[in-house]
Coordinates of C-alpha atoms in Angstrom, one line a residue:
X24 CA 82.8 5.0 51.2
X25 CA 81.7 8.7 50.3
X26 CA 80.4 7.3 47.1
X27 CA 77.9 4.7 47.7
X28 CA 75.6 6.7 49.5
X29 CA 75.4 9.1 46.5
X30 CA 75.0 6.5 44.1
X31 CA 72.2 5.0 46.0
X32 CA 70.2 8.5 46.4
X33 CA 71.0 9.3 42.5
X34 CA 69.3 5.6 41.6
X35 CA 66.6 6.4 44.3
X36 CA 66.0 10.1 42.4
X37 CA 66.2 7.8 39.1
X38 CA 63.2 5.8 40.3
X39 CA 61.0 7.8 41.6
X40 CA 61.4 9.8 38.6
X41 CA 60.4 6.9 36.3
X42 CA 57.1 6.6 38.6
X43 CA 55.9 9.7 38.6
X44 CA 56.4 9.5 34.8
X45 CA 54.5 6.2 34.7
X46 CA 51.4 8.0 36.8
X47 CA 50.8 11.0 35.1
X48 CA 51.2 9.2 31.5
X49 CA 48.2 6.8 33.0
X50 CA 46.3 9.9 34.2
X51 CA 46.2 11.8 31.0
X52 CA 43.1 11.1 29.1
X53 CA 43.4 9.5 26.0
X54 CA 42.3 10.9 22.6
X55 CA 39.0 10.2 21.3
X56 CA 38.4 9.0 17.3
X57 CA 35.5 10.3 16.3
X58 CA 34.0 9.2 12.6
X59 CA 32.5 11.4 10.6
X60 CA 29.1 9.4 11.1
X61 CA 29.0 9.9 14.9
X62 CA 30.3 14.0 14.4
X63 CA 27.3 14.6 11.9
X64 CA 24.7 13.0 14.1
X65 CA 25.9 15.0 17.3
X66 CA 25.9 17.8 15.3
X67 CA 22.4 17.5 13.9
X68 CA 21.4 16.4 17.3
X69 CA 22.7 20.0 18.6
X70 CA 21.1 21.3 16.0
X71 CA 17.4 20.2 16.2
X72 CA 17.9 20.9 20.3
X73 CA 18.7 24.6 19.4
X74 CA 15.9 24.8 16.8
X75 CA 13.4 23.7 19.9
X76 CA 15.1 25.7 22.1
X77 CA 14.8 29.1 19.7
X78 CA 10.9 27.7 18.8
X79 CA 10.1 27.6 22.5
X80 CA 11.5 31.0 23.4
X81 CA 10.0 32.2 20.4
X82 CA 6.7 31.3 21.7
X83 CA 5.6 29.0 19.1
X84 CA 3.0 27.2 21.0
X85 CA 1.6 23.4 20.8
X86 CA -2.3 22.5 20.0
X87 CA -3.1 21.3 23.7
X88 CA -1.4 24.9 24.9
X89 CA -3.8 27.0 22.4
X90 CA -6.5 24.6 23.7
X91 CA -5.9 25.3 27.1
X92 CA -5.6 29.1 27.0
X93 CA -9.0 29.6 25.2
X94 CA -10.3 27.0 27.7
X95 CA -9.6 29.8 30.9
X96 CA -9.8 32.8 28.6
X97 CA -13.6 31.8 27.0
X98 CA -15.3 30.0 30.7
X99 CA -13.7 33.9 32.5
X100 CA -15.0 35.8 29.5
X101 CA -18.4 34.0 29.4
X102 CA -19.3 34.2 33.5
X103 CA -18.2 37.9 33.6
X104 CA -20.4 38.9 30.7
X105 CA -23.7 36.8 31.7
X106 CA -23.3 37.8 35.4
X107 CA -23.3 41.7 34.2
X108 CA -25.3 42.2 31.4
X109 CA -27.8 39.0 31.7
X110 CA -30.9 41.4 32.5
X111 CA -30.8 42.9 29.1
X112 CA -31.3 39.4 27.8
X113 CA -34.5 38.7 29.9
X114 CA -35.7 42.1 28.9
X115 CA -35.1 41.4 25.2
X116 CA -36.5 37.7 25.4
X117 CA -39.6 39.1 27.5
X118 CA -39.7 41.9 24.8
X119 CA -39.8 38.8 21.5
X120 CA -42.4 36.6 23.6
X121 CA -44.9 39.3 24.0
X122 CA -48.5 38.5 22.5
X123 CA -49.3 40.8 19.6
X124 CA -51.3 43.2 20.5
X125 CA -50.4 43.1 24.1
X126 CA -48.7 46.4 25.7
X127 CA -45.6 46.2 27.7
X128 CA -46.1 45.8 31.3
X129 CA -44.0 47.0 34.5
X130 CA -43.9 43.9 35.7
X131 CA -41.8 42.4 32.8
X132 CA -39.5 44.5 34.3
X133 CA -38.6 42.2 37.3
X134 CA -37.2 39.0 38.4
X135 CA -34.3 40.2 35.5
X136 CA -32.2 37.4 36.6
X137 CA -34.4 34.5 37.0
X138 CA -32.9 31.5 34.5
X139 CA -29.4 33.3 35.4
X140 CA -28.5 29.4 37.1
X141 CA -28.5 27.3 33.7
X142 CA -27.5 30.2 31.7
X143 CA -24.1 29.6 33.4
X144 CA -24.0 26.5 33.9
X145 CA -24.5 26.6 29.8
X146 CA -22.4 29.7 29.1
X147 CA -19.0 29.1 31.3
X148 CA -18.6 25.0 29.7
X149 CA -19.9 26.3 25.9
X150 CA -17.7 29.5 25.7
X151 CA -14.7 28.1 27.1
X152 CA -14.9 25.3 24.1
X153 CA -15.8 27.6 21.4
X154 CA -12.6 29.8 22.4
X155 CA -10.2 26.9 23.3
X156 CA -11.6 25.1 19.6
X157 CA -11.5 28.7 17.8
X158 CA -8.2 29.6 19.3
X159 CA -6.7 26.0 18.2
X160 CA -8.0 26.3 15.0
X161 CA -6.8 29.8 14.0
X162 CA -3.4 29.6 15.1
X163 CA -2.2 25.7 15.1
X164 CA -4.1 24.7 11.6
X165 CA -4.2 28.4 10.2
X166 CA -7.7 28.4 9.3
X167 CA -9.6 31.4 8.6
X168 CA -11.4 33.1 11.5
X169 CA -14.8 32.5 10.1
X170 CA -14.2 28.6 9.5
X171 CA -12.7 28.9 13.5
X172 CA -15.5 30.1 14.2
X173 CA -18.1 27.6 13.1
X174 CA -15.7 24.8 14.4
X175 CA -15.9 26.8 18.0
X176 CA -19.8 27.0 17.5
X177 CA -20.6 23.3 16.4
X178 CA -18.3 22.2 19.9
X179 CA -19.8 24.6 22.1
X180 CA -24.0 23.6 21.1
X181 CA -23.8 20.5 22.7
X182 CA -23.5 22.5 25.6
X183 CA -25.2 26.1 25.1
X184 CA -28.5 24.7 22.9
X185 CA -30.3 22.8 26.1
X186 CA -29.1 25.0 28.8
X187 CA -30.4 28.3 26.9
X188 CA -33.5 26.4 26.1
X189 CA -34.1 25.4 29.7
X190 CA -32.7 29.5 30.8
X191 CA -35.1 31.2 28.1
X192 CA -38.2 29.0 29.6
X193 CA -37.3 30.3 33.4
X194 CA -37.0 33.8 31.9
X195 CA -40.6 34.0 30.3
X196 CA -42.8 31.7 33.0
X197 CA -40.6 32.9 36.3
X198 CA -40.8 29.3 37.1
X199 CA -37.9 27.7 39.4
X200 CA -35.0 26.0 37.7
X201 CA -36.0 22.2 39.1
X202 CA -39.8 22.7 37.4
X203 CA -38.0 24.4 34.2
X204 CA -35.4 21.0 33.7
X205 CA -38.4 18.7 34.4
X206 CA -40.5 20.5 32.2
X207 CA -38.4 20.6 30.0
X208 CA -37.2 17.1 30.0
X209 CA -41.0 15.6 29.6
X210 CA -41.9 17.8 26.5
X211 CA -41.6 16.7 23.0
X212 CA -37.9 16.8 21.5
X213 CA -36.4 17.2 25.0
X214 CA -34.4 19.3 25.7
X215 CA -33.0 19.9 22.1
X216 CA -35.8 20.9 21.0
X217 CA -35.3 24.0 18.5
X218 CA -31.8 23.0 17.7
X219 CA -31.7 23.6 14.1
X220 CA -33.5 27.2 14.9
X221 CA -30.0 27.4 17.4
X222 CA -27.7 26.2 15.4
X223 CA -28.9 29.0 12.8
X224 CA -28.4 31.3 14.8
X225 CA -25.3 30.8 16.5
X226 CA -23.4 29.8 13.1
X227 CA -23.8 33.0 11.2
X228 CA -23.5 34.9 14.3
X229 CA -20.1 33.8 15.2
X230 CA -18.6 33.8 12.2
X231 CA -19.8 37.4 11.3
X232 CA -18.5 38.5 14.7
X233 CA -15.4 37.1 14.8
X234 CA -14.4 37.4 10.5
X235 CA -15.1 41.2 11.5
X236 CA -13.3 41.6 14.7
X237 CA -10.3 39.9 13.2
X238 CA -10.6 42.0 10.1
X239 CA -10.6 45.2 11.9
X240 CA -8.3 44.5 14.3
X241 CA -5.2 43.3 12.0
X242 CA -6.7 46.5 9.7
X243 CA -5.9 49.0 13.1
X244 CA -2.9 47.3 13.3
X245 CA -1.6 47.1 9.7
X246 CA -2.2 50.8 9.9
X247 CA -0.7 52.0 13.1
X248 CA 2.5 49.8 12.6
X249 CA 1.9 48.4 16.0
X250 CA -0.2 46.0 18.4
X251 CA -3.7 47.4 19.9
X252 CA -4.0 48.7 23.5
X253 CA -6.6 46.4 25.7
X254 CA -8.7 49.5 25.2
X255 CA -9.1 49.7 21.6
X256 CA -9.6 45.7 21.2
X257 CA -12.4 45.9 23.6
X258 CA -14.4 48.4 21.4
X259 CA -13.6 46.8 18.2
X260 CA -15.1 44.0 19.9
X261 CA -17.8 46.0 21.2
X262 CA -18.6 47.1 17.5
X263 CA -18.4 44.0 16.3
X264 CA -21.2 42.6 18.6
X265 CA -23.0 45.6 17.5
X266 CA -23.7 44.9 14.5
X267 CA -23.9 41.0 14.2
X268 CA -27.1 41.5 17.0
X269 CA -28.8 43.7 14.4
X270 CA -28.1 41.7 11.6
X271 CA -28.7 38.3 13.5
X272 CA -32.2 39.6 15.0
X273 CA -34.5 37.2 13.4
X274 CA -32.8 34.1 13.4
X275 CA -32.4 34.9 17.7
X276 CA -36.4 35.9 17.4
X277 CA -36.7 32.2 15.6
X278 CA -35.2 30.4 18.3
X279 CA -37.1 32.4 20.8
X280 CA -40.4 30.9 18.8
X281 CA -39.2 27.6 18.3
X282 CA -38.5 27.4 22.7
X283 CA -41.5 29.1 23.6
X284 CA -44.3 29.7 20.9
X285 CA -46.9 28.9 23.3
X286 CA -46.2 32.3 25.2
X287 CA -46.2 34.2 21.5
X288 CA -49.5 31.8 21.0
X289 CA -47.7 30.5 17.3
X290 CA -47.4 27.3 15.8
X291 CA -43.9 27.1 14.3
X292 CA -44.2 24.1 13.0
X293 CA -47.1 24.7 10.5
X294 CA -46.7 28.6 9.6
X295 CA -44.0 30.9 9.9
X296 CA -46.3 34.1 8.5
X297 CA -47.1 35.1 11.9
X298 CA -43.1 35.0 12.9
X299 CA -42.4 37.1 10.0
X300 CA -44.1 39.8 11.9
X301 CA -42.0 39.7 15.0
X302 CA -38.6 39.1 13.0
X303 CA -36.7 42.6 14.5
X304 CA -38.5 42.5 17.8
X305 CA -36.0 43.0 20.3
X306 CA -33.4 44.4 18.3
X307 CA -32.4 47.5 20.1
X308 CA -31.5 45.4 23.9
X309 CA -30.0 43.0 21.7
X310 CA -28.0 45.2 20.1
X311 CA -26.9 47.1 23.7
X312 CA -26.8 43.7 25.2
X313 CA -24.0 42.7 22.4
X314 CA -22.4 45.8 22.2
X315 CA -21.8 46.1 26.2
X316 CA -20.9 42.6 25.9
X317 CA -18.3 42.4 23.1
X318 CA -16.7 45.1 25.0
X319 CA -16.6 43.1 28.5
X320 CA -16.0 39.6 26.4
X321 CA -13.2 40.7 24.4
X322 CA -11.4 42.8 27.5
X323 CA -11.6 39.4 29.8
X324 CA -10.3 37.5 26.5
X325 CA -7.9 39.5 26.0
X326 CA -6.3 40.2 29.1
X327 CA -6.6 36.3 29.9
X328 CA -4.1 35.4 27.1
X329 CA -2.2 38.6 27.7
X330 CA -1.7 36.8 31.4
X331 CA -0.5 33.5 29.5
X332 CA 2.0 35.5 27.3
X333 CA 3.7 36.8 30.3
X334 CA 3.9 33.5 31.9
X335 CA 5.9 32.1 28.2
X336 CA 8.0 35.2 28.5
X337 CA 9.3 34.3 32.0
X338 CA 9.9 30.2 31.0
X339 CA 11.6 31.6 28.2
X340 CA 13.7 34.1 30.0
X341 CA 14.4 31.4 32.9
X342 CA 15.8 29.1 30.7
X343 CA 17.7 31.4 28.6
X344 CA 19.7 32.2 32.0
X345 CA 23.2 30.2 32.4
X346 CA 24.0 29.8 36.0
X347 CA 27.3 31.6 37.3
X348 CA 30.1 28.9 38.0

């Protein structure tokens, strides 16, 4: 009698013993076989994520990114420099248009800002697609600064040429902007009349500036072993500017003629003796006018992408973070 009930309980033990055997063996996860095919795609797989990863963090940036940041950094640059310094370009153009002969008059001096209206409505769309085209051009396709620099001029004249034409008209007759478009508009070749004098001009003049800003710059910093302050950019920029006014003078004179000979009393179109006369008129507020310009230009540019670069630093550093478990 003693012995059956320990016999049942040791059979009882024996069974639940075989169960919990049974679960755990179900439990247990069972080994994967992987083939070598699978293993080397998972592994290239990690690989080419890591590579993206590292490029990201690196700050190796995409076409439409370069595009964008000249976009903000050239439409900031250009409305900061035309809303300061614009009167020295109605002085300068009121300087070129003056009838030979004729003495410079007091009241030249006023209404400095009338044309300022389609000057930015010209400037802000024009700069920020010569520095979003330049800035895509330079660094995604590696093309020399001077070659960025015609691409960024050819995109930004379909923009710049009629609104400077319309701007340069306001600044010599003082007439309002409506009468200036419609003017404008009526007269023969439109409002792109004078392009070639423009595109002249602005061709030359950009990729001088820019080949020599680029040149001294990486030149400062070859020889200091380090990147330039905001500072120092903005007056090798100023410098710059400096000297491609001088040199650019007469082609800017041109245009002037070719948009508004009947205030010089020319005729481009059959001589251009009488502009040969007037080809550095204008040189020295052009000069001041670039000069105080690159410096303002290249500071807004500058500090614009320097903005950007600290916004790709953060991503970077964000994603770079693991989370605590």
């Amino acid at each position: 009698q003693s012995y059956a009930p320990t016999h049942r309980r040791a059979r009882a033990h024996t069974r639940a013993l075989r169960r919990h055997v049974t679960m755990s063996t179900k439990q247990r996860p069972r080994p994967t076989h992987r083939s070598p095919s699978s293993t080397a795609t998972r592994s290239t797989s990690a690989s080419a994520h890591s590579r993206r990863d590292a490029s990201t963090s690196a700050g190796v940036l995409t076409v439409p990114t370069h595009l964008k940041r000249g976009i903000a950094a050239g439409s900031i640059a250009g409305m900061t420099t035309q809303l300061l310094l614009f009167p020295l370009s109605t002085f300068k153009t009121r300087m070129q248009v003056k009838p030979l002969g004729r003495a410079f008059r007091a009241a030249d001096c006023f209404q400095l800002y009338s044309g300022l209206v389609p000057e930015l409505m010209g400037t802000v769309p024009g700069t920020a697609l010569f520095m979003g085209t330049y800035e895509s051009a330079k660094k995604s396709f590696r093309l020399d600064p001077g070659i960025a620099a015609a691409c960024g001029a050819l995109a930004a004249s379909v923009v710049l040429a009629p609104m400077e034409l319309i701007s340069r008209r306001m600044q010599v007759r003082r007439t309002p902007f409506r009468l200036a478009v419609a003017a404008s508009v009526r007269a023969k070749g439109g409002l792109f009349v004078g392009f070639g004098s423009f595109l002249a001009r602005e061709l030359p003049f950009d990729m001088i500036q820019m080949s020599a800003f680029e040149w001294m710059k990486s030149t400062m910093e070859r020889k200091n072993g380090q990147k330039l302050r905001a500072r120092d950019t903005a007056v090798l920029g100023g410098l710059a500017g400096s000297f491609t006014g001088l040199v650019t003078t007469p082609f800017d004179v041109s245009r002037t003629a070719s948009v508004c000979s009947k205030s010089l009393g020319l005729d481009t179109t059959k001589s251009m003796g009488d502009v040969s006369r007037l080809m550095f008129r204008g040189a020295i507020p052009r000069m001041v006018e670039i000069g105080l310009g690159g410096i303002v230009y290249f500071s807004c540019i500058q500090a614009t992408l320097r903005l950007f670069d600290e916004k790709e630093k953060g991503k970077a550093k964000s994603k770079d973070k693991v989370p605590k478990i």
